[in-house]
Each structure stands twice: as C-alpha cells, then as structure tokens.
Coordinates of C-alpha atoms in Angstrom, one line a residue:
Chain A
M1 CA 79.7 163.4 166.5
P2 CA 78.5 162.4 170.0
H3 CA 76.5 165.3 171.1
G4 CA 75.1 167.0 168.0
H5 CA 73.6 169.6 169.7
H6 CA 76.2 171.9 170.2
H7 CA 77.1 173.6 166.1
H8 CA 76.3 174.3 163.9
H9 CA 78.8 173.8 160.9
H10 CA 78.2 170.6 160.5
H11 CA 74.9 170.8 159.0
D12 CA 75.5 170.8 155.3
A13 CA 79.1 171.2 155.7
E14 CA 79.8 169.1 152.7
G15 CA 77.1 171.5 150.8
G16 CA 79.6 173.6 151.5
D17 CA 82.5 172.1 150.6
G18 CA 80.6 172.0 147.2
K19 CA 80.4 175.2 147.2
L20 CA 83.2 176.8 147.8
A21 CA 85.4 174.0 145.3
A22 CA 82.6 174.8 142.6
A23 CA 83.8 179.5 143.1
V24 CA 87.1 178.5 143.7
G25 CA 86.6 176.1 140.2
V26 CA 84.9 179.1 138.2
N27 CA 87.6 181.8 138.9
M28 CA 90.1 178.7 138.2
L29 CA 89.2 178.6 134.7
L30 CA 88.6 182.2 134.4
T31 CA 92.2 182.8 135.1
V32 CA 93.6 179.8 132.8
A33 CA 91.7 181.0 129.9
Q34 CA 92.5 185.1 130.5
V35 CA 95.9 183.8 130.7
I36 CA 95.5 181.8 127.8
G37 CA 93.8 184.6 126.0
G38 CA 95.9 187.6 127.3
I39 CA 99.3 185.3 125.2
V40 CA 97.3 184.1 122.3
S41 CA 95.6 188.4 122.0
G42 CA 99.2 190.0 123.3
S43 CA 96.7 191.6 124.9
L44 CA 98.2 192.8 128.6
A45 CA 94.8 194.2 130.1
M46 CA 93.6 190.9 129.8
I47 CA 97.0 189.2 131.4
A48 CA 96.6 191.7 134.4
D49 CA 93.1 190.5 134.7
A50 CA 93.9 187.0 135.0
L51 CA 95.6 187.8 138.2
H52 CA 92.8 189.6 139.3
N53 CA 90.2 187.2 139.2
F54 CA 94.0 184.4 140.1
S55 CA 93.5 186.7 143.5
D56 CA 89.3 185.3 144.2
A57 CA 90.2 182.5 143.8
A58 CA 93.6 182.4 146.0
S59 CA 91.3 184.2 148.8
L60 CA 88.8 182.0 148.2
V61 CA 91.3 179.0 148.8
I62 CA 92.6 179.9 151.5
A63 CA 89.0 180.5 152.8
A64 CA 88.0 176.9 152.0
A65 CA 91.0 175.3 153.6
A66 CA 90.7 176.6 156.7
R67 CA 86.8 175.3 156.8
R68 CA 88.1 172.3 156.2
I69 CA 91.2 172.5 159.1
A70 CA 88.4 173.9 161.5
R71 CA 86.7 170.7 161.8
R72 CA 89.7 168.9 163.2
P73 CA 89.5 167.7 166.6
A74 CA 91.5 168.4 169.1
D75 CA 94.9 166.6 169.4
D76 CA 98.2 166.5 171.4
D77 CA 99.2 169.6 169.5
M78 CA 95.9 171.4 169.3
T79 CA 94.5 170.7 172.5
F80 CA 91.7 172.8 171.8
G81 CA 90.6 171.7 168.4
Y82 CA 91.7 173.6 164.5
A83 CA 89.1 175.7 164.5
R84 CA 90.9 179.1 165.5
A85 CA 92.1 178.4 161.8
E86 CA 88.8 180.4 160.2
L87 CA 90.2 183.2 162.2
V88 CA 93.5 183.3 160.6
A89 CA 92.6 183.1 157.4
A90 CA 89.9 185.5 157.7
L91 CA 92.4 187.9 159.6
I92 CA 94.7 187.3 156.2
N93 CA 92.0 187.7 153.8
L94 CA 91.1 191.0 155.2
T95 CA 94.8 191.9 155.4
T96 CA 95.1 191.7 151.7
L97 CA 91.6 193.0 151.0
I98 CA 93.5 196.7 153.0
V99 CA 95.9 196.5 151.3
I100 CA 94.2 196.6 147.3
G101 CA 91.6 198.9 148.8
L102 CA 95.0 201.3 150.1
Y103 CA 96.1 200.2 146.8
L104 CA 92.7 201.5 144.8
L105 CA 92.9 204.4 146.6
Y106 CA 96.1 205.2 145.5
E107 CA 95.3 203.9 141.9
A108 CA 92.2 207.0 142.1
V109 CA 93.9 209.5 142.9
F110 CA 96.5 209.0 140.7
R111 CA 93.7 208.9 138.1
L112 CA 92.3 211.9 139.2
I113 CA 95.4 214.2 138.5
E114 CA 95.8 212.2 135.4
P115 CA 93.4 211.1 133.4
E116 CA 94.7 207.5 131.7
P117 CA 92.4 206.8 128.9
V118 CA 92.0 203.2 129.5
T119 CA 89.3 202.0 127.4
G120 CA 87.6 200.0 124.2
W121 CA 85.7 197.1 124.1
L122 CA 88.1 194.0 125.3
I123 CA 88.3 195.5 128.5
I124 CA 84.7 196.5 128.6
V125 CA 83.8 192.3 127.1
I126 CA 87.0 190.9 129.3
A127 CA 85.2 193.1 132.4
A128 CA 81.9 191.8 131.3
V129 CA 83.3 188.3 131.4
A130 CA 84.9 188.7 135.0
L131 CA 82.0 190.2 136.3
A132 CA 79.1 187.1 135.4
V133 CA 82.4 185.0 137.3
D134 CA 82.2 187.0 140.2
L135 CA 78.4 187.2 140.0
A136 CA 78.3 183.4 140.5
T137 CA 80.9 183.6 143.1
A138 CA 78.9 185.5 144.9
A139 CA 75.6 183.6 144.5
L140 CA 77.4 180.6 145.7
T141 CA 79.2 181.6 149.3
W142 CA 76.4 184.4 150.3
A143 CA 74.5 182.0 152.4
M144 CA 77.8 180.4 154.3
S145 CA 79.1 184.8 154.4
K146 CA 76.2 184.8 156.9
D147 CA 77.0 182.8 159.6
S148 CA 81.0 182.8 159.6
V149 CA 83.7 186.3 159.3
N150 CA 85.7 183.4 157.2
I151 CA 83.6 183.0 154.5
R152 CA 82.2 186.9 155.1
A153 CA 86.2 187.7 154.0
A154 CA 86.9 185.4 150.8
F155 CA 83.0 187.1 150.0
L156 CA 84.6 190.7 150.7
H157 CA 87.1 189.9 148.1
N158 CA 84.8 188.7 145.7
L159 CA 82.3 192.0 146.0
A160 CA 85.4 194.5 145.9
D161 CA 85.9 192.8 142.4
A162 CA 82.3 192.8 141.1
M163 CA 82.2 195.7 141.8
G164 CA 85.4 197.1 140.6
S165 CA 84.8 195.3 136.6
L166 CA 81.2 197.6 136.4
A167 CA 83.3 200.1 137.7
V168 CA 85.4 199.2 134.1
I169 CA 82.5 197.9 132.6
V170 CA 80.3 202.1 133.2
A171 CA 83.2 204.2 133.1
G172 CA 84.6 202.6 130.2
L173 CA 81.3 203.2 127.5
L174 CA 81.0 206.5 129.6
I175 CA 83.6 207.5 127.9
M176 CA 83.3 206.3 124.3
W177 CA 79.8 207.9 124.7
F178 CA 80.5 211.4 126.8
D179 CA 84.3 211.4 127.2
W180 CA 83.8 211.6 131.1
M181 CA 86.9 210.8 131.9
W182 CA 86.6 211.8 135.5
V183 CA 83.6 208.2 136.2
D184 CA 86.3 206.2 136.5
P185 CA 88.1 207.6 139.5
V186 CA 85.6 208.3 140.6
A187 CA 83.7 205.2 140.9
T188 CA 87.2 203.9 142.1
L189 CA 87.8 206.2 145.0
G190 CA 84.2 204.8 145.9
I191 CA 85.0 201.2 145.7
A192 CA 87.9 201.9 147.5
G193 CA 85.7 203.0 150.3
Y194 CA 83.5 201.3 150.8
I195 CA 85.8 197.9 150.8
L196 CA 88.0 200.0 153.6
W197 CA 84.7 200.5 155.9
M198 CA 83.5 197.0 155.4
A199 CA 87.7 195.3 156.0
F200 CA 88.2 197.6 159.6
T201 CA 84.4 197.2 160.0
E202 CA 85.1 192.6 160.2
I203 CA 88.5 193.2 161.1
G204 CA 88.1 194.4 164.9
G205 CA 86.4 191.6 166.2
V206 CA 88.6 188.7 164.6
I207 CA 91.3 190.7 166.1
R208 CA 89.4 190.2 169.6
I209 CA 89.2 186.8 169.3
L210 CA 92.4 185.9 168.2
M211 CA 94.3 188.2 171.3
L212 CA 91.8 186.7 173.8
G213 CA 89.5 189.7 174.5
S214 CA 86.2 188.7 176.3
P215 CA 82.6 188.6 173.6
P216 CA 81.7 191.8 173.4
D217 CA 77.3 191.6 173.8
L218 CA 78.9 190.0 177.5
A219 CA 81.2 191.4 180.3
P220 CA 83.1 189.3 182.3
D221 CA 80.9 191.1 185.9
H222 CA 77.5 189.2 184.6
V223 CA 79.5 186.1 185.3
I224 CA 81.3 186.2 187.6
A225 CA 77.6 187.5 189.3
T226 CA 76.5 184.4 187.8
A227 CA 78.4 182.4 189.4
E228 CA 78.0 184.8 192.9
A229 CA 74.1 183.6 193.6
V230 CA 75.4 180.5 193.2
P231 CA 74.5 179.7 197.4
G232 CA 77.8 178.1 199.4
V233 CA 80.4 180.1 196.8
K234 CA 81.7 183.5 198.5
G235 CA 83.6 184.3 195.4
M236 CA 85.0 184.3 192.0
H237 CA 88.7 185.5 191.0
H238 CA 91.5 186.0 188.3
A239 CA 88.1 185.4 185.8
H240 CA 89.5 184.9 182.7
L241 CA 86.9 185.1 179.8
W242 CA 87.2 184.6 176.5
Q243 CA 86.0 183.0 172.8
L244 CA 87.8 180.1 171.0
D245 CA 85.5 180.6 167.9
E246 CA 83.0 182.6 166.9
H247 CA 80.3 180.9 168.8
R248 CA 82.4 178.7 171.6
R249 CA 82.4 180.6 174.8
M250 CA 85.2 179.5 177.1
L251 CA 86.0 180.0 180.8
E252 CA 88.6 179.9 183.9
A253 CA 88.5 181.0 186.8
H254 CA 88.9 180.7 190.9
I255 CA 86.0 180.0 193.2
V256 CA 85.8 180.7 196.7
I257 CA 84.0 177.9 198.8
A258 CA 81.9 180.0 201.5
A259 CA 83.3 178.7 205.3
G260 CA 82.8 175.6 206.4
E261 CA 80.5 174.7 202.7
W262 CA 84.7 172.4 201.6
G263 CA 82.3 169.2 202.1
E264 CA 79.9 170.4 199.4
A265 CA 82.4 172.2 197.3
D266 CA 82.0 169.3 194.2
A267 CA 78.6 170.0 194.1
I268 CA 78.4 173.5 194.7
K269 CA 81.1 173.6 191.4
Q270 CA 78.7 171.1 189.3
A271 CA 75.8 173.8 190.6
V272 CA 78.1 176.6 189.1
K273 CA 78.7 175.3 186.0
A274 CA 75.7 174.7 185.2
E275 CA 73.9 178.2 186.1
I276 CA 77.0 179.8 183.9
E277 CA 76.4 177.6 180.9
G278 CA 71.8 178.0 180.9
V279 CA 73.0 181.2 181.7
H280 CA 75.6 182.2 179.5
G281 CA 75.9 179.6 176.8
I282 CA 79.8 178.8 178.6
G283 CA 80.2 175.2 177.4
H284 CA 84.0 175.0 179.0
V285 CA 84.2 176.1 182.3
T286 CA 87.7 175.6 184.3
L287 CA 87.3 176.5 187.9
E288 CA 89.9 176.3 190.7
M289 CA 88.9 175.8 193.5
E290 CA 89.9 177.6 197.2
C291 CA 88.3 177.4 200.5
A292 CA 87.6 180.3 202.4
G293 CA 90.8 179.8 204.4
H294 CA 93.0 179.7 201.4
E295 CA 91.7 182.3 199.1
C296 CA 94.1 184.0 196.2
P297 CA 95.2 188.0 199.0
H298 CA 93.7 190.7 197.0
A299 CA 93.3 189.1 194.1
R300 CA 92.2 191.0 190.5
A301 CA 88.3 190.1 189.9
V302 CA 89.5 189.8 186.0
G303 CA 92.5 188.9 184.6
H304 CA 95.5 187.8 187.2
Chain B
M1 CA 98.8 180.5 197.6
S2 CA 100.4 183.6 198.3
S3 CA 103.4 183.4 197.5
E4 CA 102.0 181.2 193.7
T5 CA 100.2 184.8 193.7
E6 CA 103.4 186.9 194.2
F7 CA 105.0 184.9 191.1
H8 CA 102.5 185.8 188.7
I9 CA 102.5 189.5 189.6
R10 CA 106.6 189.4 189.4
G11 CA 106.3 187.0 186.2
H12 CA 105.0 190.2 184.0
G13 CA 108.0 191.6 183.3
S14 CA 108.7 192.3 179.5
H15 CA 110.4 189.9 178.3
M16 CA 109.9 191.2 174.0
P17 CA 112.8 192.4 172.4
T18 CA 115.1 193.3 175.2
S19 CA 116.4 195.0 171.8
G20 CA 117.5 197.7 173.9
R21 CA 119.9 201.1 171.4
G22 CA 121.3 198.4 168.6
M23 CA 118.2 197.3 167.6
V24 CA 115.9 201.1 167.4
I25 CA 119.5 202.2 166.2
S26 CA 119.5 199.9 163.2
A27 CA 115.6 200.5 162.6
W28 CA 116.4 204.2 162.2
L29 CA 119.3 203.3 159.4
T30 CA 117.3 200.2 158.1
G31 CA 113.6 202.7 157.3
V32 CA 116.4 206.0 155.8
Y33 CA 117.4 203.0 153.6
F34 CA 114.6 201.9 152.1
I35 CA 112.9 205.2 151.4
I36 CA 116.0 206.0 149.5
E37 CA 116.6 202.6 148.1
L38 CA 112.6 202.8 147.3
G39 CA 113.0 206.4 145.1
I40 CA 116.1 204.5 143.6
G41 CA 114.1 201.4 142.1
L42 CA 111.3 203.9 140.9
W43 CA 112.6 205.9 139.2
T44 CA 115.4 203.3 137.5
G45 CA 113.1 200.7 137.1
S46 CA 115.3 198.0 138.2
I47 CA 113.0 194.6 139.9
A48 CA 116.1 193.5 141.6
V49 CA 116.1 196.8 144.0
L50 CA 112.7 197.2 144.0
S51 CA 112.7 193.9 145.6
D52 CA 115.2 194.4 148.0
A53 CA 113.8 198.0 148.9
F54 CA 110.9 195.6 149.4
H55 CA 112.5 193.5 152.0
T56 CA 114.1 196.4 153.5
F57 CA 111.1 197.1 154.7
S58 CA 110.0 193.6 155.6
A59 CA 113.0 194.5 158.0
V60 CA 112.0 198.4 159.9
G61 CA 108.4 196.4 159.9
G62 CA 109.7 193.8 162.0
I63 CA 111.4 195.7 164.6
L64 CA 108.6 198.4 164.6
V65 CA 106.5 195.1 165.2
A66 CA 108.0 193.8 168.1
V67 CA 108.9 198.2 169.3
G68 CA 105.6 198.5 169.5
A69 CA 104.3 195.5 170.8
A70 CA 106.6 195.7 173.3
R71 CA 104.7 198.5 174.9
L72 CA 101.5 197.7 173.8
S73 CA 102.4 194.5 175.8
R74 CA 102.9 195.7 178.7
R75 CA 99.1 197.0 179.4
P76 CA 97.7 195.2 181.7
A77 CA 94.5 192.8 182.1
D78 CA 91.3 194.4 181.6
A79 CA 87.9 193.8 181.5
T80 CA 87.6 192.5 177.6
F81 CA 91.6 191.4 177.6
S82 CA 91.5 189.4 180.6
F83 CA 95.4 188.0 179.8
G84 CA 96.6 191.2 179.2
W85 CA 98.3 192.6 175.0
Y86 CA 100.6 190.2 175.1
R87 CA 98.5 188.9 171.6
S88 CA 99.5 191.8 169.6
E89 CA 102.7 191.1 169.3
I90 CA 101.8 187.9 167.2
L91 CA 99.5 189.6 165.4
G92 CA 101.8 191.8 163.9
A93 CA 104.0 189.4 163.0
L94 CA 101.5 188.2 161.6
V95 CA 100.3 191.5 159.0
N96 CA 104.0 191.8 158.5
G97 CA 104.2 187.8 157.6
G98 CA 101.4 188.7 154.9
F99 CA 102.9 192.1 153.9
L100 CA 106.3 190.5 153.1
A101 CA 103.8 187.6 150.9
G102 CA 101.9 190.2 149.2
M103 CA 104.9 192.3 148.3
A104 CA 106.4 189.1 147.1
F105 CA 103.7 188.4 145.2
V106 CA 104.0 191.7 143.1
V107 CA 107.5 191.1 142.3
I108 CA 107.3 188.2 140.9
Y109 CA 104.5 189.5 138.9
M110 CA 106.5 192.9 138.1
A111 CA 109.6 190.2 136.8
A112 CA 107.3 188.0 134.2
M113 CA 105.5 190.8 132.7
R114 CA 109.3 192.8 132.2
L115 CA 110.6 189.1 131.0
N116 CA 107.9 190.4 128.3
A117 CA 109.7 193.5 127.6
P118 CA 113.0 194.2 129.3
I119 CA 114.2 198.0 129.8
D120 CA 117.2 198.8 129.4
L121 CA 118.7 199.9 133.3
P122 CA 121.3 203.2 134.6
T123 CA 123.9 200.9 136.4
G124 CA 125.3 203.8 138.2
P125 CA 122.5 204.1 140.5
M126 CA 122.1 200.6 141.0
L127 CA 125.8 200.7 142.4
L128 CA 124.9 202.9 144.4
A129 CA 121.5 202.0 146.2
A130 CA 123.5 198.7 147.1
A131 CA 126.5 200.1 148.2
G132 CA 124.9 202.0 150.5
G133 CA 123.2 198.7 151.0
L134 CA 126.4 197.5 152.0
V135 CA 127.7 199.8 154.8
T136 CA 123.9 199.9 156.3
E137 CA 124.4 197.0 156.4
F138 CA 127.3 196.3 158.3
I139 CA 126.5 198.5 160.8
S140 CA 123.2 196.8 161.7
L141 CA 125.1 193.6 161.7
G142 CA 127.3 194.8 164.7
L143 CA 125.0 197.0 166.3
I144 CA 123.6 193.4 167.3
W145 CA 125.5 190.8 166.9
K146 CA 127.1 190.4 169.8
Q147 CA 123.4 190.4 171.4
S148 CA 121.6 187.8 168.6
R149 CA 124.2 185.2 170.6
S150 CA 121.3 185.4 173.7
D151 CA 118.4 187.0 172.2
M152 CA 116.1 184.9 170.3
N153 CA 114.4 188.2 169.0
V154 CA 117.2 189.5 167.8
R155 CA 118.1 186.1 166.0
G156 CA 114.8 186.7 163.6
A157 CA 116.9 190.0 163.2
L158 CA 120.1 189.2 162.2
W159 CA 118.5 186.8 159.6
H160 CA 116.6 189.9 158.1
I161 CA 119.6 191.5 157.5
I162 CA 121.4 188.7 156.2
Q163 CA 119.4 188.4 153.7
T164 CA 119.2 191.9 153.1
F165 CA 122.6 191.5 152.0
V166 CA 122.1 188.1 149.7
G167 CA 120.2 191.0 148.1
S168 CA 122.6 193.8 148.0
L169 CA 124.9 191.2 146.4
L170 CA 122.2 190.3 144.0
I171 CA 121.8 194.4 142.8
I172 CA 126.3 194.5 142.6
V173 CA 125.5 191.3 140.8
T174 CA 123.1 192.1 137.9
A175 CA 124.6 196.2 137.3
L176 CA 127.6 194.1 136.6
V177 CA 126.4 191.9 133.8
I178 CA 124.5 195.1 132.4
R179 CA 127.5 197.1 132.0
F180 CA 129.5 194.3 130.9
T181 CA 127.5 192.1 128.8
G182 CA 123.9 194.1 128.4
F183 CA 122.0 191.5 129.0
L184 CA 119.5 192.8 130.0
M185 CA 116.7 190.1 131.5
I186 CA 119.1 189.7 134.1
D187 CA 117.3 191.9 136.3
P188 CA 114.0 190.5 136.0
L189 CA 115.8 186.7 136.8
L190 CA 117.4 187.8 140.3
G191 CA 114.3 189.8 140.9
M192 CA 111.7 186.9 140.2
A193 CA 114.5 184.9 142.1
F194 CA 114.8 187.1 144.7
G195 CA 110.8 187.2 144.9
F196 CA 110.8 183.8 145.2
V197 CA 112.9 184.5 148.9
L198 CA 110.5 186.7 149.8
L199 CA 107.4 183.9 149.7
W200 CA 110.1 182.0 151.3
A201 CA 111.0 183.9 154.1
S202 CA 106.2 185.3 154.7
W203 CA 105.3 181.7 154.7
G204 CA 107.9 180.9 158.1
I205 CA 106.4 183.9 159.5
L206 CA 102.6 183.2 158.6
R207 CA 103.2 179.6 159.7
D208 CA 104.5 180.4 163.0
A209 CA 102.0 183.1 164.0
A210 CA 99.4 181.5 163.2
R211 CA 99.8 178.0 164.9
L212 CA 100.4 180.6 168.5
L213 CA 96.8 181.6 167.0
M214 CA 95.2 178.8 167.4
E215 CA 96.2 178.2 170.3
A216 CA 99.0 175.1 169.9
A217 CA 100.7 173.7 172.8
P218 CA 104.4 174.2 173.0
S219 CA 106.5 172.8 171.0
E220 CA 109.1 172.7 174.0
I221 CA 106.0 170.8 175.9
D222 CA 105.4 167.4 175.9
L223 CA 101.8 166.8 176.8
N224 CA 102.1 163.5 177.5
S225 CA 105.0 163.3 179.7
V226 CA 103.0 166.6 181.8
I227 CA 99.6 164.8 182.3
A228 CA 102.2 161.2 183.2
D229 CA 103.3 164.1 185.8
L230 CA 100.4 164.9 187.2
E231 CA 99.3 162.0 187.6
A232 CA 102.2 160.8 189.7
L233 CA 101.2 162.7 192.0
D234 CA 100.0 162.1 195.4
G235 CA 96.7 161.9 196.0
V236 CA 95.5 162.3 191.7
H237 CA 94.0 159.9 190.4
D238 CA 94.4 161.0 187.1
A239 CA 94.5 164.4 185.1
H240 CA 91.8 165.3 182.2
H241 CA 90.6 167.5 179.6
V242 CA 94.1 169.0 179.2
H243 CA 95.1 172.4 177.4
A244 CA 98.3 173.6 176.5
W245 CA 99.7 176.3 174.9
T246 CA 101.0 180.0 174.4
L247 CA 99.8 183.7 174.9
T248 CA 103.1 185.3 172.7
S249 CA 106.8 183.5 172.8
G250 CA 107.5 182.6 176.2
R251 CA 105.0 182.1 178.2
N252 CA 103.4 179.1 178.4
V253 CA 99.4 178.6 179.5
F254 CA 97.9 175.2 181.1
S255 CA 94.2 174.3 181.8
A256 CA 93.1 170.9 182.9
H257 CA 90.9 168.9 185.6
L258 CA 92.5 166.6 188.3
R259 CA 90.0 164.4 189.8
V260 CA 91.1 163.2 193.4
G261 CA 91.0 160.4 195.4
D262 CA 87.8 160.8 198.4
G263 CA 89.6 162.0 201.9
V264 CA 92.8 163.8 199.7
D265 CA 92.8 167.5 200.8
P266 CA 92.4 169.5 196.8
Q267 CA 94.1 172.0 198.5
A268 CA 97.4 170.4 199.1
V269 CA 96.9 168.8 195.8
Q270 CA 96.5 171.5 194.3
R271 CA 99.4 173.6 196.1
R272 CA 102.0 170.2 194.5
A273 CA 100.3 170.1 190.8
H274 CA 101.3 174.3 190.6
R275 CA 104.8 173.8 191.7
L276 CA 104.9 170.8 189.2
L277 CA 103.9 173.1 186.2
R278 CA 105.4 176.1 187.0
R279 CA 108.7 175.0 188.5
D280 CA 109.3 172.0 186.6
H281 CA 107.7 172.6 183.3
G282 CA 108.3 176.8 183.1
F283 CA 104.3 177.2 182.7
F284 CA 103.6 181.1 183.2
F285 CA 99.9 180.4 184.2
V286 CA 97.8 177.5 185.4
T287 CA 94.6 176.5 186.5
L288 CA 93.6 173.5 187.7
Q289 CA 90.0 172.0 188.5
T290 CA 90.0 169.6 191.7
E291 CA 86.7 167.2 191.3
T292 CA 86.1 163.9 192.9
E293 CA 84.3 162.9 190.1
C294 CA 84.1 164.1 186.5
L295 CA 81.6 166.6 185.6
D296 CA 79.9 165.7 182.1
E297 CA 80.8 168.4 179.9
S298 CA 78.3 168.7 177.0
G299 CA 79.7 169.9 173.8
A300 CA 82.9 170.1 174.9
E301 CA 84.3 166.8 174.0
T302 CA 85.4 168.2 170.4
I303 CA 88.2 169.9 172.3
D304 CA 89.0 166.9 174.9
I305 CA 92.2 165.4 174.0
T306 CA 91.5 162.9 176.8
S307 CA 87.8 161.8 175.9
G308 CA 89.8 159.4 173.5
H309 CA 91.2 157.2 176.6
Q310 CA 89.0 158.7 178.7
V311 CA 87.2 155.9 182.1
G312 CA 83.9 157.2 183.1
H313 CA 84.3 159.6 179.9
V314 CA 80.6 159.5 177.4

C-alpha cells in the first residue's frame, strides 16, 4: 500500500480473518458432530439442527470469502477493484435471512393453530450446545460487525440462531413444567419479527450502494455548490455521485470553465478536486472540462 | 457537444425484454401451473413434483423480475440515483438466483430425509401434474420460440422452459417406475438430482449478477485495445486511470484521464475521444478528464489499473 491513510479495512485484517475462520470452524465442527450424533442415535431432531448450524457456517463462509476477495487490487477485469464483493455477499445473506424470517413466521402461525409439543431433554441439550456455539460465534464477529455491513449480515444470521436456540430451551422447560404450549410459537413470532425488521433495515443501504445511489448523508447539490464556489468555475452539470463501497465516494461530472479562464483550466480543475476532497471527502473525482463557449446546452445538474 | 447530448437522451430508450405478448402470456400460464403443481406436490408428497414446482416458480420469478425491472428502469435519474434505475434488473436477478439456490437446498434436504423413509406415492396425480406441465411448456415454447433467436433475455427464458420440460419428464419417469416396479426410492433420487440442476442454474445467475454489481469490465470489451486506440488519437499522450463498467446488460460506461500535450485543444481531443468510444466501442456514457499533467489522486491508486505502468504516477 503506497498510502496507509485511506483505509480501515487494512488494519488487523489478518486478525479478522483468523476470527472469522475460527467462527466457521466452530460451526462446522458442531454440524459434523450433530450429523454423526444424529445418525448414531437415530435422532432426526439432531440432524435437523445440524442443517441449522450448517446454514450459519455457510453465511459466515460467504462473508469471509467476500472479505478476502474485496482486498484484491484493481485489474483489467474489475477496474474499480473487488471491494463490492462484500456488498454482494451482504445482499445474499440478508436475502436468505428474510426468507428464514418469513419461514419462521409461517411456522409460528401454523403452531399457534395446531400446537406441536416439541420437547424433551435431548432437544433442550442440543439447543444448549447450539446456543454455546452461537454465543462463541457472536463474540468472535461482534467487533468486526460494527464497521462492515457484510459481517453484520452474517452476524444477524448467527443472532437469529442464538435467539432460536434460547427460545427452544425456555419454551421446552416451560412446556415440561407448566404445559405452556403457547410459549414456543409466541417466542418464534417475536424472533421472526425482530429478524425481518433488522434485515429490512440493513438491506436498504446495501441496495442503495449497489444501485449506484448517492451517499445518504450527502446531497449532490452540496457537492455542486462546493465546485461552483471555486473561482473560474462557471458551472457543474451531468454530476454522478455514488459510492464504491461503504466508505469510498465517487464523483463524475462536467465542469464549465468561465469565459477567458480556459488557459487556467488545469489549475482550476485541481482546485475543484482539492476542494471536493477536503470538504466532502470524495477521493475519486473525474471531471470533464468544457470551455464556456462549448458547454452542454440544457444539461441537467444531476444525471445525464 | 450538442449532438452528443441529443444522442445521450435518445440513447435512453428501453432495451429491456422487448418481451411483448408472448412473454406475458407464457408468464401467466406458467404462474397458474406453478400453483397447481405446488398443490399436487404438497398433497402427494412427491419430491420430484415439488422440485419441479420450485423450478417453475423461479421461471415465473425470472419473468416477473424482467417485467418489473423494465418498468422500474424507465424511471429517470434523480438526485439519489444519478445513473437512473437500470440496476434494479440486476438486483432482481441476484435475488431470483438466491431464491433458486435456497429452493435447491430445500429440495436436496427433503430428498435426503426421504431416502431414510420412502413413502408410497399416488402416481395418478403425479402423471396429471407432469402432463399439465408438458402442455404449458409446449405452449410457452411455441409463443417465444421465434423471438428467442434475436433476444438474449428471451433466450434466457427459453432455457428456463427447457429445464422445466426436463423436470416434467423426470416426474413421468418417477411415476411410471413406481407404478410398475414399486421402487419408491426413485422419487427422492430423481428429486435430488434435479435439486443439483437447480443449484447449478442458480450459480450461473448469481455469478453474472455479482460480476455486474461489482463493476466488472464488460466481457465483450478489451480494455487494453481501447486504451491503445485512445493513445493513438492526435494530441493524446496517454490514457490512464481507466474504468469500464456496465450499468445493466448492454449499457457500458467508461471514464478515464487523458494527458494531452501543451498547446493541444482539450475540447477537440475530447470530441474525438468521445466519438471513438461511443461509436467504435459502443459505450453508452463516457466521462473524460483531460489534463496536461497528471494529478495525484491520493488513495485512488488501488483502483487504478494503469498505475503499475504509468510513468510519473507515484
């Protein structure tokens, strides 16, 4: 890296990879253990829960793989680099999370109508082991999830699982002690609601970036105003403001140089770039220069 | 520049599925058939029928996504989405691919569970489902066959229908094997096999959509030859910080810095470069920054493919 100042995701990237690998490993180990246990004991419940943990491991694998791919530099194929791999991974994980949430909703409603006494010590023990693994995974990924929507999506998967395991334990005990059958569907309903709410909150930002939307906290008008305040600039139009990833912002625009200033065009452009980077933190700016006599007629300020 | 601008505006016409009546009718047919097939699948408990129903669903989903995205992508650019809404199509494809993958896993899982405990299946309704499928697929094929030769989107839909066709054949084989030999395992076995076909199909969709969303260079464009063409233009010293990407299939975007010699009119260079990129290389939208000396863009080196061999770039 010639410049160390521009990115978060380089410091302790290795440590992060290690933690993610550990999280994947723990979930895979439990999956294998449950499959073997299920086959040996003939318990279908254990195999079903193995699938559960496998889906957790899969979402972690997607997140971790995307995180590694995202660090590759630009090449002839990906001229902006691979950073967006993390956004694609987040979209996939959030979409499957929404599907899981909808499925839980369906299950809960179904069981409210027709209660199914899923209980017994074996199921509670399986859930307790799964909960321990989920908590370990959460501890490993929590710190990283604050700064990355990709890791946050995998973390949410894991959180959904942890809450599910907890619900199985609590509901199982309450059914055995008090015969409260309604606890299980009601808890499932609550979890489904929470998961869907979180996933829909997160997915909006991801879709916005993938659809080349402008940064939510920066109106294009502000950037145009900043550029037009630079001496020698008559106007800015055809502005495209978008985000490469969660942290990097991009601008492409045409600027019109005031009449008589064309000789200074290079210096004016440099000043505009410095201003835009200084005020709005946009490091990647492409400006097409037009002299006042040849500007695009009736051009729109934003878009083209 | 005025002719350029007009070109821009005219260039915004819809390129989307051309589709028309053929696609819409086959979408309706397939949609109705999906509901019937899902019902039969749940009622009989046949994995083969269920997996074919899921596949039918993804075909309908693909058409719905194409139709919906065609509507959305007509929305003009605004302050939030300065490139317009073209990308909605790609997001739709990614979600559709994700659903298909999810359904593939469900089918494979169900088949694996069923291998443990095969159940007796009523073969009559299964054959009925398959027959209904064959009829729908033949009608759909007839409707879009002609169009599929010229339109890439429709060709995708055709491929989907052919897969469903194979699915219907699998159901017939399953039902006949059960009826004449009583070999119940055939249902989960063939169902699982088709699950892997679904997985493979979803992988293709996911890979293409992800490439586009990651701003991959269009596969039909050789970036190095574009750079060479730009550098061959009169007055251009070099082209650097080159980016080529795709808004949605068929709409390629290009941006670069051009270093021009002292005393060269940058406006003339831009006009020539725009013509080259738009006309010869088919780019939909181009932004070129001309300069007599290279500006240092701190922090942007990691996304500059020319920085490695660019003299004067630190």
